[in-house]
Amino acid sequence: MDRIRIRGGRPLTGQIKISGAKNAALPLMATCLLTDDEVRLENVPDLADITTMTNLLTHLGVEVTTRQSLKDRSVIFSARGLSETTAPYDLVRKMRASVLVLGPLVARHGVAKVSLPGGCAIGTRPVDLHIKGLQQLGAEIDLDSGYILARAPGGLTGGEVTFPKVSVGATENLLMAATLAKGETDLINAAREPEIADLANCLNAMGAKIEGIGSDHLHIVGVERLHGCTHRVVADRIEAGTYAMAAAITGGEVELVGLHHDLIGAAAATLAQAGVSLIETPDGLLVRRANGVVSGVDVMTEPFPGFPTDLQAQMMALMTTAEGASMITETIFENRFMHVPELTRMGASINVHGSSAMVRGVKKLTGAPVMATDLRASVSLVLAGLAAEGDTYLNRVYHLDRGYEKLTAKLSNCGAEIERLSDGAAE
Ligand code: EPZ
């Protein structure tokens, strides 16, 4: 099993090109199931989760062709030869976002059998909102032996779906399904993450009729069919926020290339409050400490445009060596503090009380062997390792491979002493 070794204490300086967003690419890949025409996605990140979704689509009979050029990676999908409408457990359990094939399959093909994703390290993560929403559009849904069995032989019918809580995935599943439903659909209390706007823009390029993009009320007028399109995946705001915090925790200066400021949302204001400045440049954002120190700030995760839960672990790493204290409250997932014991082993001072963690800044962290548990917890340990004195060994780096393209290369190009060890020996 691979490990990563980091020798901390070196400020990051230089440029990091931000890749296409994992959490945009995954639903965008599922749109190919809504048409027989080719869907071509550009700026697709080369990640384990993208490979998992590709394997699932291939299993369904979708033809997937990857084109790698010097500066871009495009993937072309054709569902003309779709031969299967079952997403099996052994594929879905590897990645929960596989459930995003449910809406397109039942909307376009009238039938879908998709394994319930099951929970994951950060929480139970049910899909009840996906199921209830599709039922409100006329799908007949049964749960049997761990599978969702969805049928809509005469197609879906538009309707009004009010989400009792904000759900990115449920909004995406319903948005895709509604594009082919008969009549009009209103999605109320819809998630507003930029990845959803990216998906809606792609669907409209395919001939869908979606209004209210970027708001929490999406109005969709169903159409007979969708055609193919070429769409460029939006930049990954979570990757960008991660590297912004890496620059800050090491006291460096990094330009995040290919990112627009408006993608960062509330995280920009929180970082500014902590003394991290994000300056817009013609190519992206320049990140550095505003006046030499990082101050403790309170953070509460919320749906976009609030502070993203996917940056919570990274922010906590940044706060471990800040001046003062920081109260970090996780409101989205019930178990997203697994980075705490590992950061503590590196010398951080963190006390967890329910869904809040009190972080008291310490002078320095010390490198140690640490264990990755989920994607964002893993990268928070990388950030801590970059700032710590001595060597940090991060085990189970397959978590990182799910969401960070070329992480060691991007960081070493900015001066980090970081390398991937394929020695197999866990610490
Ligand atoms: C998406 O997950 C992201 N994944 C997550 O990123 C992200 O943390 C999350 O949105 C919140 O922003 C992808 O886009 C592939 P939700 P999703 O439905 O759609 C509850 C990462 O690190 N809920 O918005 O699964 C759920 O349990 C990953 O890149 C229900 O109760 O998240 C959670 O508490 C991690 N019933 C809350 O809603 C449902 O039917 C938000 O979940 C659906 C969700």
Coordinates of N, CA and C in Angstrom, one line a residue, residues 11-126:
P11 N 8.1 26.9 3.0 CA 7.0 27.7 2.5 C 6.7 27.3 1.0
L12 N 5.5 27.2 0.6 CA 5.1 26.9 -0.8 C 5.2 28.2 -1.6
T13 N 5.9 28.1 -2.7 CA 5.9 29.3 -3.6 C 5.8 28.8 -5.0
G14 N 5.0 29.5 -5.8 CA 4.9 29.2 -7.2 C 3.4 29.2 -7.7
Q15 N 3.1 28.3 -8.7 CA 1.8 28.2 -9.3 C 1.3 26.8 -9.2
I16 N 0.0 26.7 -9.0 CA -0.7 25.4 -9.0 C -1.9 25.5 -9.9
K17 N -1.9 24.7 -11.0 CA -3.0 24.7 -11.9 C -4.2 23.9 -11.3
I18 N -5.3 24.5 -11.2 CA -6.5 23.8 -10.6 C -7.1 22.9 -11.6
S19 N -7.4 21.7 -11.2 CA -8.0 20.7 -12.2 C -9.5 20.9 -12.2
G20 N -10.2 20.2 -13.2 CA -11.6 20.2 -13.2 C -12.2 19.6 -12.0
A21 N -13.4 20.0 -11.6 CA -14.0 19.6 -10.3 C -14.5 18.2 -10.4
K22 N -14.0 17.4 -9.4 CA -14.5 16.0 -9.3 C -16.0 16.0 -9.1
N23 N -16.5 16.9 -8.2 CA -17.9 16.9 -7.9 C -18.8 17.5 -8.9
A24 N -18.2 18.1 -10.0 CA -18.9 18.5 -11.2 C -18.9 17.4 -12.2
A25 N -17.7 16.8 -12.4 CA -17.5 15.8 -13.5 C -18.3 14.6 -13.2
L26 N -18.5 14.1 -12.0 CA -19.3 12.9 -11.7 C -20.7 13.0 -12.2
P27 N -21.5 14.1 -11.8 CA -22.9 14.2 -12.4 C -22.8 14.4 -13.9
L28 N -21.9 15.2 -14.4 CA -21.8 15.5 -15.8 C -21.6 14.2 -16.6
M29 N -20.9 13.3 -16.1 CA -20.7 12.0 -16.8 C -22.0 11.2 -16.9
A30 N -22.9 11.4 -15.9 CA -24.2 10.7 -15.9 C -25.1 11.3 -16.9
T31 N -24.9 12.5 -17.4 CA -25.8 13.1 -18.4 C -25.8 12.3 -19.7
C32 N -24.7 11.6 -19.9 CA -24.7 10.8 -21.2 C -25.8 9.8 -21.3
L33 N -26.4 9.4 -20.2 CA -27.5 8.4 -20.2 C -28.8 9.0 -20.6
L34 N -28.8 10.4 -20.8 CA -30.0 11.1 -21.1 C -30.2 11.2 -22.7
T35 N -29.2 10.8 -23.4 CA -29.2 10.9 -24.9 C -28.5 9.8 -25.6
D36 N -28.8 9.6 -26.9 CA -28.0 8.6 -27.6 C -26.8 9.3 -28.3
D37 N -26.8 10.6 -28.3 CA -25.7 11.4 -28.9 C -24.5 11.4 -28.1
E38 N -23.4 11.8 -28.7 CA -22.1 11.8 -27.9 C -22.1 13.0 -27.0
V39 N -21.7 12.8 -25.7 CA -21.4 13.9 -24.8 C -19.9 13.9 -24.6
R40 N -19.3 15.1 -24.9 CA -17.8 15.3 -24.7 C -17.5 16.2 -23.6
L41 N -16.8 15.7 -22.6 CA -16.4 16.6 -21.5 C -15.0 16.9 -21.5
E42 N -14.6 18.2 -21.4 CA -13.2 18.6 -21.4 C -12.8 19.0 -19.9
N43 N -11.5 19.0 -19.7 CA -11.0 19.4 -18.4 C -11.4 18.4 -17.3
V44 N -11.5 17.1 -17.7 CA -11.9 16.0 -16.8 C -10.7 15.6 -15.9
P45 N -10.8 15.7 -14.6 CA -9.6 15.3 -13.8 C -9.4 13.8 -13.8
D46 N -8.1 13.4 -13.7 CA -7.7 12.0 -13.8 C -7.7 11.5 -12.3
L47 N -8.8 11.0 -11.8 CA -9.0 10.6 -10.4 C -9.6 9.3 -10.3
A48 N -9.4 8.6 -9.2 CA -9.9 7.3 -8.9 C -11.4 7.3 -9.0
D49 N -12.1 8.3 -8.5 CA -13.5 8.4 -8.5 C -14.1 8.5 -10.0
I50 N -13.3 9.2 -10.8 CA -13.7 9.3 -12.2 C -13.6 7.9 -12.9
T51 N -12.6 7.2 -12.6 CA -12.4 5.8 -13.1 C -13.5 4.9 -12.6
T52 N -13.9 5.1 -11.4 CA -15.0 4.3 -10.8 C -16.3 4.5 -11.6
M53 N -16.6 5.8 -11.8 CA -17.8 6.2 -12.6 C -17.7 5.7 -14.0
T54 N -16.5 5.8 -14.6 CA -16.3 5.3 -16.0 C -16.6 3.8 -16.0
N55 N -16.1 3.0 -15.0 CA -16.4 1.6 -15.0 C -17.8 1.3 -14.9
L56 N -18.5 2.1 -14.1 CA -20.0 1.8 -13.9 C -20.7 2.1 -15.3
L57 N -20.4 3.2 -15.9 CA -21.0 3.6 -17.2 C -20.7 2.5 -18.3
T58 N -19.5 2.0 -18.3 CA -19.1 1.0 -19.2 C -19.9 -0.3 -18.9
H59 N -20.1 -0.6 -17.7 CA -20.9 -1.8 -17.3 C -22.3 -1.6 -17.9
L60 N -22.8 -0.4 -17.9 CA -24.2 -0.2 -18.4 C -24.2 -0.2 -20.0
G61 N -23.0 -0.3 -20.6 CA -23.0 -0.3 -22.1 C -22.6 1.0 -22.7
V62 N -22.2 1.9 -21.9 CA -21.8 3.2 -22.5 C -20.3 3.1 -23.1
E63 N -20.1 3.7 -24.2 CA -18.8 3.7 -24.8 C -18.1 4.9 -24.3
V64 N -16.9 4.7 -23.7 CA -16.1 5.8 -23.1 C -14.8 5.9 -23.8
T65 N -14.4 7.1 -24.3 CA -13.1 7.3 -25.0 C -12.4 8.5 -24.4
T66 N -11.2 8.2 -23.9 CA -10.5 9.3 -23.3 C -9.4 9.9 -24.2
R67 N -9.3 11.2 -24.3 CA -8.3 11.8 -25.2 C -7.5 12.7 -24.3
Q68 N -6.2 12.4 -24.2 CA -5.3 13.2 -23.4 C -4.4 14.1 -24.3
S69 N -4.5 15.4 -24.1 CA -3.6 16.3 -24.9 C -2.7 16.9 -23.9
L70 N -1.7 17.7 -24.3 CA -0.7 18.3 -23.5 C -1.4 19.0 -22.3
K71 N -2.4 19.9 -22.7 CA -3.0 20.7 -21.6 C -4.4 20.3 -21.1
D72 N -4.9 19.2 -21.8 CA -6.3 19.0 -21.4 C -6.6 17.5 -21.5
R73 N -7.6 17.0 -20.8 CA -8.0 15.6 -20.8 C -9.5 15.6 -21.1
S74 N -9.9 15.1 -22.3 CA -11.3 15.1 -22.6 C -11.8 13.6 -22.6
V75 N -13.0 13.5 -22.3 CA -13.6 12.1 -22.3 C -15.0 12.2 -23.1
I76 N -15.1 11.2 -24.0 CA -16.3 11.2 -24.9 C -17.2 10.0 -24.5
F77 N -18.4 10.3 -24.3 CA -19.4 9.2 -23.8 C -20.5 9.0 -24.9
S78 N -20.8 7.7 -25.1 CA -21.9 7.5 -26.0 C -22.7 6.3 -25.4
A79 N -24.0 6.7 -25.1 CA -24.9 5.7 -24.5 C -25.8 5.0 -25.5
R80 N -25.4 5.2 -26.8 CA -26.3 4.6 -27.9 C -26.4 3.1 -27.7
G81 N -25.4 2.5 -27.2 CA -25.4 1.0 -27.1 C -25.8 0.6 -25.7
L82 N -26.5 1.4 -25.0 CA -26.8 1.0 -23.6 C -27.5 -0.4 -23.5
S83 N -27.0 -1.3 -22.7 CA -27.5 -2.6 -22.7 C -27.9 -3.1 -21.3
E84 N -27.7 -2.2 -20.3 CA -27.9 -2.6 -18.9 C -28.5 -1.4 -18.2
T85 N -29.4 -1.7 -17.2 CA -29.9 -0.6 -16.4 C -29.8 -0.9 -14.9
T86 N -28.8 -1.8 -14.6 CA -28.6 -2.2 -13.2 C -27.2 -1.7 -12.8
A87 N -27.1 -0.9 -11.8 CA -25.8 -0.5 -11.2 C -25.6 -1.4 -10.0
P88 N -24.6 -2.3 -10.2 CA -24.5 -3.4 -9.1 C -23.7 -2.9 -7.9
Y89 N -24.0 -3.6 -6.8 CA -23.5 -3.2 -5.4 C -21.9 -3.1 -5.5
D90 N -21.3 -4.1 -6.2 CA -19.8 -4.0 -6.1 C -19.2 -2.8 -6.7
L91 N -20.0 -2.2 -7.6 CA -19.5 -0.9 -8.2 C -20.0 0.3 -7.4
V92 N -21.2 0.3 -7.0 CA -21.8 1.4 -6.3 C -21.1 1.6 -4.9
R93 N -20.8 0.5 -4.2 CA -20.2 0.6 -2.9 C -18.9 1.3 -2.9
K94 N -18.2 1.3 -4.0 CA -16.9 2.0 -4.1 C -17.0 3.5 -4.1
M95 N -18.2 4.0 -4.6 CA -18.4 5.4 -4.7 C -19.9 5.8 -4.7
R96 N -20.3 6.5 -3.7 CA -21.7 6.8 -3.5 C -22.3 7.6 -4.6
A97 N -21.4 8.4 -5.3 CA -22.0 9.2 -6.4 C -22.5 8.4 -7.6
S98 N -22.2 7.1 -7.5 CA -22.8 6.2 -8.5 C -24.3 6.3 -8.5
V99 N -24.9 6.7 -7.4 CA -26.4 6.8 -7.4 C -26.9 7.8 -8.3
L100 N -26.0 8.6 -8.9 CA -26.4 9.7 -9.8 C -26.8 9.1 -11.2
V101 N -26.7 7.8 -11.4 CA -27.2 7.2 -12.7 C -28.7 6.9 -12.5
L102 N -29.2 7.0 -11.3 CA -30.6 6.6 -11.1 C -31.6 7.5 -11.8
G103 N -31.5 8.8 -11.6 CA -32.4 9.7 -12.2 C -32.4 9.6 -13.8
P104 N -31.2 9.7 -14.4 CA -31.1 9.6 -15.8 C -31.7 8.3 -16.4
L105 N -31.4 7.2 -15.7 CA -31.8 5.9 -16.3 C -33.3 5.8 -16.2
V106 N -33.9 6.2 -15.1 CA -35.4 6.0 -15.0 C -36.1 7.1 -15.9
A107 N -35.5 8.2 -16.1 CA -36.1 9.3 -16.9 C -36.1 8.9 -18.4
R108 N -35.0 8.3 -18.8 CA -34.8 8.1 -20.3 C -35.2 6.7 -20.7
H109 N -35.0 5.7 -19.7 CA -35.2 4.3 -20.1 C -36.4 3.7 -19.4
G110 N -37.0 4.5 -18.4 CA -38.2 4.0 -17.7 C -37.9 2.9 -16.7
V111 N -36.6 2.6 -16.5 CA -36.3 1.5 -15.5 C -34.9 1.7 -15.0
A112 N -34.7 1.4 -13.7 CA -33.4 1.4 -13.1 C -33.3 0.6 -11.9
K113 N -32.2 -0.2 -11.8 CA -32.0 -1.0 -10.6 C -30.6 -0.6 -10.0
V114 N -30.6 0.2 -9.0 CA -29.4 0.8 -8.5 C -29.1 0.4 -7.0
S115 N -28.0 -0.2 -6.7 CA -27.7 -0.6 -5.4 C -27.8 0.6 -4.4
L116 N -28.3 0.4 -3.3 CA -28.3 1.5 -2.2 C -26.8 1.7 -1.9
P117 N -26.3 2.9 -1.9 CA -24.9 3.1 -1.7 C -24.3 2.7 -0.3
G118 N -25.2 2.7 0.7 CA -24.7 2.3 2.0 C -24.0 3.6 2.6
G119 N -23.6 3.5 3.8 CA -22.9 4.7 4.4 C -21.5 4.7 4.0
C120 N -20.8 5.7 4.6 CA -19.3 5.8 4.4 C -18.7 6.3 5.7
A121 N -17.4 6.6 5.7 CA -16.7 6.9 6.9 C -17.3 8.2 7.5
I122 N -17.8 9.1 6.7 CA -18.3 10.4 7.3 C -19.7 10.4 7.7
G123 N -20.5 9.4 7.4 CA -21.8 9.4 7.9 C -22.7 8.3 7.2
T124 N -24.0 8.3 7.6 CA -24.9 7.2 7.1 C -25.3 7.6 5.6
R125 N -25.4 8.9 5.3 CA -25.6 9.3 4.0 C -26.7 8.6 3.2
P126 N -27.9 8.7 3.7 CA -29.1 8.1 3.1 C -29.4 8.7 1.7

